[in-house]
Coordinates of C-alpha atoms in Angstrom, one line a residue:
M462 CA -32.2 -52.6 68.7
S463 CA -33.1 -53.6 65.1
P464 CA -30.2 -55.0 63.1
D465 CA -31.0 -52.4 60.3
T466 CA -30.5 -49.5 62.8
Q467 CA -27.0 -48.0 63.1
P468 CA -25.9 -46.1 66.2
D469 CA -25.5 -42.4 65.8
D470 CA -22.0 -41.5 67.1
S471 CA -22.3 -37.7 66.4
R472 CA -22.6 -35.5 69.3
P473 CA -24.3 -32.1 69.5
G474 CA -21.0 -30.3 70.3
D475 CA -19.3 -31.9 67.2
V476 CA -22.1 -30.7 64.9
R477 CA -21.9 -27.2 66.1
A478 CA -18.1 -27.1 65.8
A479 CA -18.3 -28.4 62.2
A480 CA -20.9 -25.8 61.4
R481 CA -18.7 -23.0 62.8
E482 CA -15.7 -24.2 60.8
K483 CA -17.8 -24.3 57.6
A484 CA -19.0 -20.8 58.3
R485 CA -15.5 -19.6 59.0
Q486 CA -14.3 -21.1 55.7
L487 CA -17.1 -19.3 53.8
R488 CA -16.3 -16.0 55.5
T489 CA -12.6 -16.4 54.6
S490 CA -13.4 -17.2 51.0
H491 CA -15.8 -14.3 50.7
Q492 CA -13.2 -11.9 52.3
K493 CA -10.5 -13.1 49.8
K494 CA -12.9 -12.5 46.9
E495 CA -13.8 -9.1 48.2
R496 CA -10.1 -8.1 48.6
R497 CA -9.4 -9.3 45.1
R498 CA -12.4 -7.3 43.8
R499 CA -11.3 -4.1 45.6
A500 CA -7.7 -4.6 44.4
L501 CA -8.8 -5.0 40.8
L502 CA -11.1 -2.0 41.1
G503 CA -8.4 0.1 42.7
G504 CA -5.9 -0.9 40.1
G505 CA -8.3 -0.1 37.3
I506 CA -8.9 3.4 38.8
T507 CA -5.1 3.9 39.2
V508 CA -4.5 2.9 35.6
A509 CA -7.3 5.2 34.4
V510 CA -5.9 8.1 36.5
L511 CA -2.4 7.5 35.2
A512 CA -3.7 7.4 31.7
V513 CA -5.5 10.7 32.1
L514 CA -2.4 12.3 33.8
A515 CA -0.3 11.1 30.9
I516 CA -2.7 12.7 28.3
V517 CA -2.7 15.9 30.3
A518 CA 1.1 15.9 30.5
V519 CA 1.4 15.4 26.7
V520 CA -1.1 18.3 26.1
I521 CA 0.8 20.6 28.5
V522 CA 4.2 19.7 27.1
S523 CA 2.9 20.3 23.5
A524 CA 1.4 23.6 24.5
I525 CA 4.5 24.9 26.2
R526 CA 7.0 23.3 23.7
P527 CA 9.1 26.2 22.4
T528 CA 8.8 26.9 18.7
V529 CA 12.0 26.7 16.7
P530 CA 13.4 29.5 14.7
G531 CA 12.8 29.4 10.9
P532 CA 15.6 28.4 8.5
K533 CA 18.2 30.9 7.5
N534 CA 17.9 32.5 4.0
M535 CA 14.1 32.1 4.1
A536 CA 13.0 35.3 6.0
S537 CA 10.3 35.8 3.4
D538 CA 9.1 32.2 3.8
G539 CA 10.9 31.6 0.4
V540 CA 14.4 31.3 -1.0
V541 CA 15.3 34.1 -3.4
V542 CA 17.7 32.9 -6.1
G543 CA 19.3 35.5 -8.2
S544 CA 22.4 36.2 -10.4
G545 CA 24.7 33.3 -10.7
L546 CA 22.1 31.1 -9.0
K547 CA 23.2 32.5 -5.7
V548 CA 20.7 32.7 -2.8
K549 CA 20.0 36.0 -1.1
T550 CA 21.2 35.5 2.5
T551 CA 18.9 36.4 5.4
M552 CA 19.0 35.8 9.1
A553 CA 16.7 33.1 10.6
L554 CA 13.3 34.3 11.8
A555 CA 12.9 34.3 15.5
P556 CA 10.2 31.9 16.8
D557 CA 6.7 33.2 16.0
A558 CA 8.2 36.2 14.1
K559 CA 6.4 37.4 11.0
P560 CA 8.1 36.9 7.6
V561 CA 9.8 39.8 5.9
A562 CA 8.6 40.1 2.3
S563 CA 11.3 40.3 -0.3
T564 CA 11.5 43.7 -2.2
P565 CA 11.1 43.5 -6.0
D566 CA 13.5 45.6 -8.2
P567 CA 12.1 49.1 -8.1
K568 CA 13.6 49.8 -11.5
A569 CA 11.7 46.8 -13.0
S570 CA 14.9 45.8 -14.8
T571 CA 14.8 42.3 -13.2
V572 CA 11.7 40.2 -13.5
D573 CA 10.4 39.0 -10.1
I574 CA 9.0 35.4 -10.2
R575 CA 7.6 33.7 -7.1
I576 CA 6.6 30.1 -7.1
Y577 CA 4.6 28.5 -4.2
A578 CA 4.6 24.8 -4.8
D579 CA 4.1 21.4 -3.0
Y580 CA 6.7 18.8 -3.8
L581 CA 4.0 16.1 -4.1
C582 CA 1.7 18.1 -6.4
K583 CA 1.7 16.8 -10.0
L584 CA 0.7 20.1 -11.5
C585 CA 3.5 21.8 -9.6
G586 CA 5.9 19.2 -11.1
D587 CA 4.5 19.7 -14.6
F588 CA 5.2 23.5 -14.3
Q589 CA 8.7 23.2 -12.8
R590 CA 9.9 20.5 -15.2
T591 CA 8.7 22.6 -18.1
N592 CA 10.1 25.9 -17.0
L593 CA 13.1 25.6 -14.7
K594 CA 15.5 24.8 -17.5
Q595 CA 14.6 27.9 -19.5
L596 CA 14.6 30.0 -16.4
E597 CA 18.0 28.9 -15.2
P598 CA 20.1 31.0 -17.7
L599 CA 17.8 34.0 -17.1
V600 CA 18.5 33.7 -13.4
K601 CA 22.2 33.2 -13.9
N602 CA 22.6 36.4 -15.9
G603 CA 20.5 38.5 -13.5
A604 CA 17.5 39.1 -15.8
V605 CA 15.2 37.2 -13.5
T606 CA 15.0 36.3 -9.8
V607 CA 13.1 33.3 -8.7
E608 CA 11.7 33.0 -5.2
M609 CA 10.8 29.4 -4.2
H610 CA 8.2 28.9 -1.5
P611 CA 8.0 25.2 -0.5
V612 CA 4.6 24.5 1.0
A613 CA 3.1 21.3 2.5
I614 CA -0.5 21.2 1.4
Y615 CA -0.6 17.5 0.3
T616 CA 0.8 16.2 3.6
S617 CA -2.1 13.8 4.0
H618 CA -1.9 12.5 0.4
S619 CA 1.1 10.2 0.8
A620 CA -0.1 7.0 2.4
G621 CA 0.6 8.3 5.9
T622 CA 4.3 9.2 5.4
K623 CA 3.7 13.0 5.3
Y624 CA 5.9 13.4 2.3
S625 CA 5.0 16.9 1.5
L626 CA 5.9 18.0 5.0
R627 CA 9.2 16.0 5.0
A628 CA 10.2 17.3 1.5
A629 CA 9.5 20.9 2.4
N630 CA 11.5 20.4 5.6
A631 CA 14.4 19.0 3.6
A632 CA 14.3 22.0 1.3
A633 CA 14.4 24.3 4.4
C634 CA 17.4 22.3 5.7
V635 CA 19.3 22.8 2.4
A636 CA 18.4 26.5 2.4
N637 CA 19.7 26.8 5.9
Y638 CA 23.0 24.9 5.7
D639 CA 24.0 25.1 2.0
P640 CA 21.7 27.6 0.2
N641 CA 23.6 27.6 -3.1
A642 CA 22.7 23.9 -3.5
F643 CA 19.0 24.8 -3.2
W644 CA 18.3 25.4 -6.9
K645 CA 19.5 22.0 -8.0
F646 CA 18.0 20.2 -5.0
N647 CA 14.6 21.8 -5.6
A648 CA 14.7 20.8 -9.3
S649 CA 15.7 17.2 -8.4
L650 CA 12.6 16.8 -6.3
F651 CA 10.5 17.6 -9.4
D652 CA 12.6 15.9 -12.0
K653 CA 11.9 12.5 -10.4
Q654 CA 8.8 13.3 -8.6
P655 CA 6.9 10.6 -6.7
A656 CA 3.2 10.0 -7.6
E657 CA 0.4 11.6 -5.6
G658 CA -1.1 9.1 -3.2
G659 CA 2.1 7.1 -2.9
P660 CA 4.5 7.1 0.0
G661 CA 6.9 9.6 -1.6
L662 CA 10.6 9.6 -1.2
S663 CA 12.2 8.3 2.0
D664 CA 14.3 10.6 4.2
Q665 CA 17.4 8.6 3.0
V666 CA 16.6 9.4 -0.6
L667 CA 16.1 13.1 0.3
K668 CA 19.5 13.1 1.9
K669 CA 21.0 11.5 -1.2
R670 CA 19.3 14.1 -3.4
A671 CA 20.8 16.9 -1.3
E672 CA 24.3 15.4 -1.7
A673 CA 23.8 15.0 -5.4
A674 CA 22.8 18.6 -5.7
G675 CA 26.3 19.6 -4.4
A676 CA 25.5 20.3 -0.8
A677 CA 28.7 20.5 1.2
H678 CA 27.4 20.4 4.8
T679 CA 25.7 17.0 4.4
G680 CA 26.1 16.0 8.0
D681 CA 24.2 19.0 9.2
I682 CA 21.6 18.6 6.5
D683 CA 21.2 14.9 7.2
S684 CA 20.6 15.5 10.9
C685 CA 18.2 18.3 10.1
I686 CA 16.2 16.0 7.8
D687 CA 16.2 13.1 10.4
D688 CA 14.9 15.2 13.2
G689 CA 12.4 17.2 11.2
R690 CA 14.0 20.4 12.5
F691 CA 11.8 22.8 10.4
K692 CA 8.6 20.9 10.2
S693 CA 6.7 23.2 12.5
W694 CA 8.0 26.2 10.5
V695 CA 6.9 24.6 7.3
T696 CA 3.4 24.1 8.7
T697 CA 3.2 27.7 9.8
A698 CA 4.5 29.1 6.5
S699 CA 2.0 27.0 4.6
D700 CA -0.8 28.2 6.8
R701 CA 0.3 31.8 6.1
A702 CA 0.2 31.2 2.3
L703 CA -3.2 29.6 2.5
S704 CA -4.7 32.3 4.7
G705 CA -3.0 35.2 3.0
P706 CA -2.4 37.9 2.0
I707 CA 0.3 37.1 -0.5
P708 CA 2.9 40.0 -0.3
N709 CA 3.6 42.2 -3.3
S710 CA 0.5 40.9 -5.2
D711 CA -3.2 41.4 -5.7
V712 CA -3.7 37.7 -5.0
N713 CA -5.4 37.2 -1.7
K714 CA -4.2 33.7 -0.8
M715 CA -3.3 30.3 -2.2
T716 CA -6.3 28.3 -3.3
N717 CA -4.5 25.2 -4.5
A718 CA -1.0 23.6 -4.3
L719 CA 0.6 25.8 -7.0
L720 CA 0.8 29.6 -7.3
V721 CA 3.1 31.3 -9.8
L722 CA 3.5 35.1 -9.8
V723 CA 5.4 37.2 -12.3
N724 CA 5.9 40.8 -11.1
G725 CA 3.0 40.1 -8.7
K726 CA 0.6 38.9 -11.4
P727 CA -0.7 35.3 -11.3
Y728 CA 0.1 33.0 -14.2
T729 CA -2.9 31.1 -15.3
G730 CA -1.7 29.7 -18.7
S731 CA -0.6 26.2 -19.6
L732 CA 1.7 24.5 -17.1
T733 CA 3.3 22.4 -19.8
S734 CA 4.1 25.1 -22.4
A735 CA 7.4 26.8 -21.9
D736 CA 6.5 29.2 -24.7
D737 CA 3.3 30.4 -23.0
F738 CA 5.1 31.1 -19.8
K739 CA 7.9 32.9 -21.6
A740 CA 5.3 35.1 -23.3
F741 CA 3.7 35.8 -20.0
I742 CA 7.1 36.9 -18.6
L743 CA 7.7 39.3 -21.5
Q744 CA 4.2 40.7 -21.2
A745 CA 4.6 41.3 -17.5
Q746 CA 8.0 42.9 -18.0
G747 CA 6.6 45.2 -20.7
D748 CA 3.7 46.2 -18.5
E749 CA 6.0 46.9 -15.6
Y750 CA 8.3 49.0 -17.8
T751 CA 5.4 51.0 -19.1
S752 CA 4.1 51.7 -15.7
T753 CA 7.5 52.8 -14.3
A754 CA 9.0 54.5 -17.3
T755 CA 9.7 58.2 -16.9
P756 CA 7.2 60.1 -19.0
T757 CA 8.5 62.3 -21.8
P758 CA 8.2 66.0 -20.9
T759 CA 5.7 68.0 -22.9
P760 CA 7.4 70.9 -24.6
T761 CA 6.2 74.3 -23.6
P762 CA 5.3 76.8 -26.4

């Protein structure tokens, strides 16, 4: 035997055993990887199925969620403020019920003013700041009734806070729980009106404005504002105003965030001139009187 040649101690049986062990290890490793792959795949499918089921559940719940009644004292979708700044009381509309239009004075002795306005709309604020003060004494003495219709048309114009919707909901809360504070509360939202495009007032500030307006049932109003109790009603009422028709008027529907009607006739004059609006009231009153006055009998020969 050459000194450079080493003896081979391996036996054929040992080689085969080592090969079988190596094959077993490879099979075990492959099986583990396959189980992990199947587990991950099954888990992914489960998660996807659960996600789909969750979405379906949300859709179903949203579809069957009962609609809430409308606020009290707003059966016409508006708040009618009359003599002494007192609100005309009405029952709450049942869910999905149609609004009941208010009835103008058949004798035309009281001027009927209806204002559809969004609390974020700058032009709406210009009109209300200009005219509410001169209207207040006329409402107090019964010469005029003012019907306020809060609408939420600029809901997407407040940096994601939905201020128009929240403010209109707050107005509905005040009308429902303490209607005689509505006039001052409505005016306060326009006196210090937030800018269009900004976040608007917080719910906390809205609650403070209601308290400052003299609302007595602040606990009820606060919880109503917090849980957005009348938001769905506000949306529906706004849709009604936008789709029309507008009751007791020749106007078909709202075309922007402000609509002012005097005895059913739309005001199209200056929003910052109290004199112009006063003249329009007098003209509408005169026209109404002329159309309803009893004609003088013609003497017979």
